CSV table of N, CA, C and O in Angstrom, one decimal:
chain,number,residue,atom,x,y,z
A,1208,UNK,N,76.3,30.2,80.1
A,1208,UNK,CA,77.2,29.2,80.6
A,1208,UNK,C,78.5,29.2,79.8
A,1208,UNK,O,79.6,28.9,80.3
A,1209,UNK,N,78.4,29.5,78.5
A,1209,UNK,CA,79.6,29.5,77.7
A,1209,UNK,C,80.6,30.6,78.0
A,1209,UNK,O,81.8,30.4,77.8
A,1210,UNK,N,80.2,31.7,78.5
A,1210,UNK,CA,81.1,32.8,78.9
A,1210,UNK,C,81.1,33.0,80.4
A,1210,UNK,O,81.4,34.1,80.9
A,1211,UNK,N,80.9,32.0,81.2
A,1211,UNK,CA,80.8,32.1,82.6
A,1211,UNK,C,82.2,32.4,83.2
A,1211,UNK,O,82.2,33.0,84.3
A,1212,UNK,N,83.3,32.1,82.6
A,1212,UNK,CA,84.6,32.4,83.1
A,1212,UNK,C,85.1,33.8,82.9
A,1212,UNK,O,86.1,34.2,83.4
A,1213,UNK,N,84.3,34.6,82.1
A,1213,UNK,CA,84.7,35.9,81.8
A,1213,UNK,C,84.1,37.0,82.6
A,1213,UNK,O,84.5,38.2,82.5
A,1214,UNK,N,83.2,36.7,83.5
A,1214,UNK,CA,82.4,37.7,84.1
A,1214,UNK,C,83.0,38.2,85.5
A,1214,UNK,O,83.2,39.4,85.6
A,1215,UNK,N,83.1,37.4,86.4
A,1215,UNK,CA,83.3,37.9,87.8
A,1215,UNK,C,84.7,38.3,88.1
A,1215,UNK,O,85.0,39.4,88.6
A,1216,UNK,N,85.7,37.5,87.9
A,1216,UNK,CA,87.1,37.8,88.2
A,1216,UNK,C,87.9,38.1,86.9
A,1216,UNK,O,87.7,37.4,85.9
A,1217,UNK,N,88.7,39.1,87.0
A,1217,UNK,CA,89.5,39.4,85.8
A,1217,UNK,C,90.7,38.3,85.8
A,1217,UNK,O,91.1,37.8,86.8
A,1218,UNK,N,91.2,38.1,84.6
A,1218,UNK,CA,92.3,37.1,84.5
A,1218,UNK,C,93.5,37.7,85.0
A,1218,UNK,O,93.8,38.9,84.9
A,1219,UNK,N,94.4,37.0,85.7
A,1219,UNK,CA,95.6,37.5,86.2
A,1219,UNK,C,96.6,37.9,85.1
A,1219,UNK,O,96.9,37.0,84.3
A,1220,UNK,N,96.9,39.2,85.0
A,1220,UNK,CA,97.8,39.6,83.9
A,1220,UNK,C,98.8,40.6,84.5
A,1220,UNK,O,98.7,41.1,85.6
A,1221,UNK,N,99.9,40.8,83.7
A,1221,UNK,CA,101.0,41.7,84.0
A,1221,UNK,C,101.1,42.7,82.9
A,1221,UNK,O,101.0,42.3,81.7
A,1222,UNK,N,101.3,44.0,83.2
A,1222,UNK,CA,101.6,45.0,82.2
A,1222,UNK,C,103.1,45.0,82.0
A,1222,UNK,O,103.8,45.4,82.9
A,1223,UNK,N,103.5,44.7,80.7
A,1223,UNK,CA,104.9,44.8,80.4
A,1223,UNK,C,105.0,45.7,79.1
A,1223,UNK,O,104.5,45.3,78.1
A,1224,UNK,N,105.6,46.8,79.2
A,1224,UNK,CA,105.8,47.8,78.2
A,1224,UNK,C,104.5,48.1,77.5
A,1224,UNK,O,104.4,48.1,76.3
A,1225,UNK,N,103.5,48.3,78.3
A,1225,UNK,CA,102.2,48.7,77.8
A,1225,UNK,C,101.3,47.5,77.3
A,1225,UNK,O,100.2,47.8,76.9
A,1226,UNK,N,101.8,46.3,77.2
A,1226,UNK,CA,101.0,45.2,76.7
A,1226,UNK,C,100.7,44.3,77.9
A,1226,UNK,O,101.4,44.2,78.9
A,1227,UNK,N,99.5,43.7,77.9
A,1227,UNK,CA,99.1,42.8,78.9
A,1227,UNK,C,99.5,41.3,78.6
A,1227,UNK,O,99.2,40.8,77.6
A,1228,UNK,N,100.3,40.7,79.6
A,1228,UNK,CA,100.7,39.4,79.4
A,1228,UNK,C,100.0,38.5,80.5
A,1228,UNK,O,100.0,38.9,81.6
A,1229,UNK,N,99.5,37.4,80.0
A,1229,UNK,CA,98.8,36.6,81.0
A,1229,UNK,C,99.7,35.9,82.0
A,1229,UNK,O,100.9,35.7,81.6
A,1230,UNK,N,99.3,35.6,83.2
A,1230,UNK,CA,100.1,35.1,84.2
A,1230,UNK,C,100.6,33.7,83.8
A,1230,UNK,O,101.7,33.3,84.2
A,1231,UNK,N,99.9,32.9,83.1
A,1231,UNK,CA,100.3,31.6,82.7
A,1231,UNK,C,101.6,31.6,81.8
A,1231,UNK,O,102.4,30.8,81.9
A,1232,UNK,N,101.7,32.7,81.1
A,1232,UNK,CA,102.9,32.9,80.2
A,1232,UNK,C,104.1,33.2,81.1
A,1232,UNK,O,105.2,32.6,80.8
A,1233,UNK,N,103.9,33.9,82.2
A,1233,UNK,CA,105.0,34.2,83.1
A,1233,UNK,C,105.4,32.9,83.8
A,1233,UNK,O,106.6,32.6,83.9
A,1234,UNK,N,104.5,32.0,84.2
A,1234,UNK,CA,104.7,30.8,84.8
A,1234,UNK,C,105.5,29.8,83.8
A,1234,UNK,O,106.3,29.1,84.3
A,1235,UNK,N,105.1,29.9,82.6
A,1235,UNK,CA,105.8,29.1,81.6
A,1235,UNK,C,107.3,29.5,81.5
A,1235,UNK,O,108.2,28.6,81.4
A,1236,UNK,N,107.5,30.8,81.5
A,1236,UNK,CA,108.9,31.3,81.4
A,1236,UNK,C,109.7,30.9,82.6
A,1236,UNK,O,110.9,30.5,82.5
A,1237,UNK,N,109.1,30.9,83.8
A,1237,UNK,CA,109.7,30.5,85.0
A,1237,UNK,C,110.1,29.0,84.9
A,1237,UNK,O,111.2,28.6,85.3
A,1238,UNK,N,109.2,28.2,84.4
A,1238,UNK,CA,109.4,26.8,84.2
A,1238,UNK,C,110.6,26.5,83.3
A,1238,UNK,O,111.4,25.6,83.5
A,1239,UNK,N,110.7,27.2,82.2
A,1239,UNK,CA,111.8,27.1,81.2
A,1239,UNK,C,113.1,27.4,81.9
A,1239,UNK,O,114.1,26.7,81.7
A,1240,UNK,N,113.1,28.6,82.5
A,1240,UNK,CA,114.4,29.0,83.2
A,1240,UNK,C,114.8,28.0,84.3
A,1240,UNK,O,116.0,27.7,84.4
A,1241,UNK,N,113.8,27.5,85.0
A,1241,UNK,CA,114.1,26.5,86.1
A,1241,UNK,C,114.7,25.2,85.5
A,1241,UNK,O,115.6,24.7,86.0
A,1242,UNK,N,114.1,24.8,84.4
A,1242,UNK,CA,114.6,23.6,83.7
A,1242,UNK,C,116.1,23.8,83.2
A,1242,UNK,O,116.9,22.9,83.4
A,1243,UNK,N,116.3,24.9,82.7
A,1243,UNK,CA,117.7,25.2,82.2
A,1243,UNK,C,118.7,25.3,83.4
A,1243,UNK,O,119.8,24.7,83.3
A,1244,UNK,N,118.3,26.0,84.4
A,1244,UNK,CA,119.2,26.0,85.6
A,1244,UNK,C,119.4,24.7,86.2
A,1244,UNK,O,120.5,24.3,86.6
A,1245,UNK,N,118.4,23.8,86.3
A,1245,UNK,CA,118.5,22.5,86.9
A,1245,UNK,C,119.4,21.6,86.0
A,1245,UNK,O,120.2,20.8,86.5
A,1246,UNK,N,119.3,21.8,84.7
A,1246,UNK,CA,120.2,21.1,83.8
A,1246,UNK,C,121.7,21.5,84.0
A,1246,UNK,O,122.6,20.6,84.1
A,1247,UNK,N,121.9,22.8,84.2
A,1247,UNK,CA,123.3,23.2,84.5
A,1247,UNK,C,123.8,22.7,85.8
A,1247,UNK,O,125.0,22.3,85.9
A,1248,UNK,N,122.9,22.7,86.8
A,1248,UNK,CA,123.3,22.1,88.1
A,1248,UNK,C,123.6,20.6,88.0
A,1248,UNK,O,124.6,20.1,88.5
A,1249,UNK,N,122.7,19.9,87.3
A,1249,UNK,CA,122.9,18.4,87.1
A,1249,UNK,C,124.1,18.1,86.3
A,1249,UNK,O,124.8,17.1,86.6
A,1250,UNK,N,124.5,18.9,85.3
A,1250,UNK,CA,125.7,18.7,84.6
A,1250,UNK,C,126.9,19.0,85.5
A,1250,UNK,O,127.9,18.2,85.4
A,1251,UNK,N,126.9,20.0,86.3
A,1251,UNK,CA,128.0,20.3,87.2
A,1251,UNK,C,128.2,19.2,88.2
A,1251,UNK,O,129.4,19.0,88.6
A,1252,UNK,N,127.2,18.6,88.7
A,1252,UNK,CA,127.3,17.6,89.8
A,1252,UNK,C,127.4,16.2,89.3
A,1252,UNK,O,127.7,15.3,90.0
A,1253,UNK,N,127.2,16.0,88.0
A,1253,UNK,CA,127.3,14.7,87.4
A,1253,UNK,C,126.1,13.8,87.4
A,1253,UNK,O,126.1,12.7,87.1
A,1254,UNK,N,125.0,14.4,87.9
A,1254,UNK,CA,123.7,13.7,88.0
A,1254,UNK,C,123.1,13.5,86.6
A,1254,UNK,O,122.4,12.5,86.3
A,1255,UNK,N,123.5,14.3,85.6
A,1255,UNK,CA,122.9,14.2,84.3
A,1255,UNK,C,123.3,12.9,83.6
A,1255,UNK,O,122.5,12.4,82.8
A,1256,UNK,N,124.4,12.4,83.9
A,1256,UNK,CA,124.9,11.1,83.3
A,1256,UNK,C,124.0,9.9,83.8
A,1256,UNK,O,124.0,8.9,83.1
A,1257,UNK,N,123.4,10.1,84.9
A,1257,UNK,CA,122.6,9.0,85.5
A,1257,UNK,C,121.2,8.9,84.9
A,1257,UNK,O,120.5,7.9,85.1
A,1258,UNK,N,120.7,10.0,84.2
A,1258,UNK,CA,119.4,10.1,83.7
A,1258,UNK,C,119.3,9.3,82.4
A,1258,UNK,O,120.1,9.5,81.5
A,1259,UNK,N,118.2,8.6,82.2
A,1259,UNK,CA,118.0,7.9,81.0
A,1259,UNK,C,117.1,8.7,80.0
A,1259,UNK,O,117.4,8.7,78.8
A,1260,UNK,N,116.1,9.3,80.5
A,1260,UNK,CA,115.2,10.1,79.6
A,1260,UNK,C,115.3,11.6,79.9
A,1260,UNK,O,114.5,12.1,80.7
A,1261,UNK,N,116.4,12.2,79.4
A,1261,UNK,CA,116.7,13.6,79.8
A,1261,UNK,C,115.6,14.6,79.4
A,1261,UNK,O,115.2,15.5,80.2
A,1262,UNK,N,115.1,14.4,78.2
A,1262,UNK,CA,114.1,15.4,77.7
A,1262,UNK,C,112.9,15.4,78.6
A,1262,UNK,O,112.4,16.4,78.9
A,1263,UNK,N,112.4,14.2,78.9
A,1263,UNK,CA,111.2,14.1,79.7
A,1263,UNK,C,111.5,14.5,81.2
A,1263,UNK,O,110.6,15.1,81.8
A,1264,UNK,N,112.6,14.2,81.6
A,1264,UNK,CA,113.0,14.6,83.0
A,1264,UNK,C,113.0,16.1,83.1
A,1264,UNK,O,112.4,16.7,84.1
A,1265,UNK,N,113.7,16.8,82.2
A,1265,UNK,CA,113.8,18.3,82.3
A,1265,UNK,C,112.5,18.9,82.0
A,1265,UNK,O,112.2,20.0,82.5
A,1266,UNK,N,111.7,18.3,81.1
A,1266,UNK,CA,110.4,18.9,80.8
A,1266,UNK,C,109.5,18.8,82.0
A,1266,UNK,O,108.8,19.7,82.3
A,1267,UNK,N,109.5,17.6,82.7
A,1267,UNK,CA,108.7,17.4,83.9
A,1267,UNK,C,109.2,18.4,85.0
A,1267,UNK,O,108.3,18.9,85.8
A,1268,UNK,N,110.5,18.6,85.2
A,1268,UNK,CA,110.9,19.5,86.2
A,1268,UNK,C,110.5,21.0,85.9
A,1268,UNK,O,110.2,21.7,86.8
A,1269,UNK,N,110.5,21.3,84.6
A,1269,UNK,CA,110.0,22.7,84.2
A,1269,UNK,C,108.6,22.8,84.5
A,1269,UNK,O,108.1,23.9,85.0
A,1270,UNK,N,107.8,21.8,84.1
A,1270,UNK,CA,106.3,21.9,84.4
A,1270,UNK,C,106.1,22.0,85.9
A,1270,UNK,O,105.2,22.7,86.4
A,1271,UNK,N,106.8,21.2,86.7
A,1271,UNK,CA,106.7,21.2,88.1
A,1271,UNK,C,107.0,22.6,88.7
A,1271,UNK,O,106.2,23.1,89.5
A,1272,UNK,N,108.0,23.2,88.2
A,1272,UNK,CA,108.3,24.6,88.7
A,1272,UNK,C,107.3,25.6,88.3
A,1272,UNK,O,106.9,26.4,89.1
A,1273,UNK,N,106.8,25.5,87.0
A,1273,UNK,CA,105.7,26.4,86.6
A,1273,UNK,C,104.5,26.3,87.4
A,1273,UNK,O,103.8,27.2,87.7
A,1274,UNK,N,104.1,25.0,87.6
A,1274,UNK,CA,102.8,24.8,88.4
A,1274,UNK,C,103.0,25.2,89.8
A,1274,UNK,O,102.0,25.6,90.5
A,1275,UNK,N,104.2,25.0,90.4
A,1275,UNK,CA,104.4,25.5,91.7
A,1275,UNK,C,104.3,27.0,91.9
A,1275,UNK,O,103.7,27.5,92.8
A,1276,UNK,N,104.8,27.7,90.9
A,1276,UNK,CA,104.7,29.2,90.9
A,1276,UNK,C,103.2,29.6,90.7
A,1276,UNK,O,102.7,30.4,91.4
A,1277,UNK,N,102.5,28.9,89.9
A,1277,UNK,CA,101.0,29.2,89.6
A,1277,UNK,C,100.3,28.9,90.9
A,1277,UNK,O,99.4,29.7,91.3
A,1278,UNK,N,100.5,27.8,91.5
A,1278,UNK,CA,99.8,27.4,92.8
A,1278,UNK,C,100.1,28.3,93.9
A,1278,UNK,O,99.2,28.7,94.7
A,1279,UNK,N,101.3,28.8,94.0
A,1279,UNK,CA,101.7,29.6,95.1
A,1279,UNK,C,101.2,31.0,94.9
A,1279,UNK,O,100.7,31.6,95.9
A,1280,UNK,N,101.2,31.6,93.7
A,1280,UNK,CA,100.8,32.9,93.5
A,1280,UNK,C,99.3,33.1,93.2
A,1280,UNK,O,98.7,34.1,93.6
A,1281,UNK,N,98.7,32.2,92.5
A,1281,UNK,CA,97.3,32.3,92.1
A,1281,UNK,C,96.3,31.3,92.5
A,1281,UNK,O,95.2,31.2,92.2
A,1282,UNK,N,96.8,30.3,93.4
A,1282,UNK,CA,96.0,29.3,93.9
A,1282,UNK,C,94.9,29.8,94.9
A,1282,UNK,O,95.0,30.9,95.3
A,1283,UNK,N,94.0,28.9,95.2
A,1283,UNK,CA,92.9,29.3,96.1
A,1283,UNK,C,93.4,29.5,97.6
A,1283,UNK,O,94.4,29.2,98.0
């Protein structure tokens, strides 16, 4: 039971320059890039000045983007 997650299905990975990167790491990078792009868009439109907790807002938007990619690509 301790190694039940290692047997049947292989973990989703990508080969980048000969090294295997897990898919969750790719989703994290997508979330970080999405949060940065949304910050730039919010600064350009003036929405950023209306936010009170910017760090939590952009963190939550990044997590939302990463989880959306994970659910879309690797979900059931």
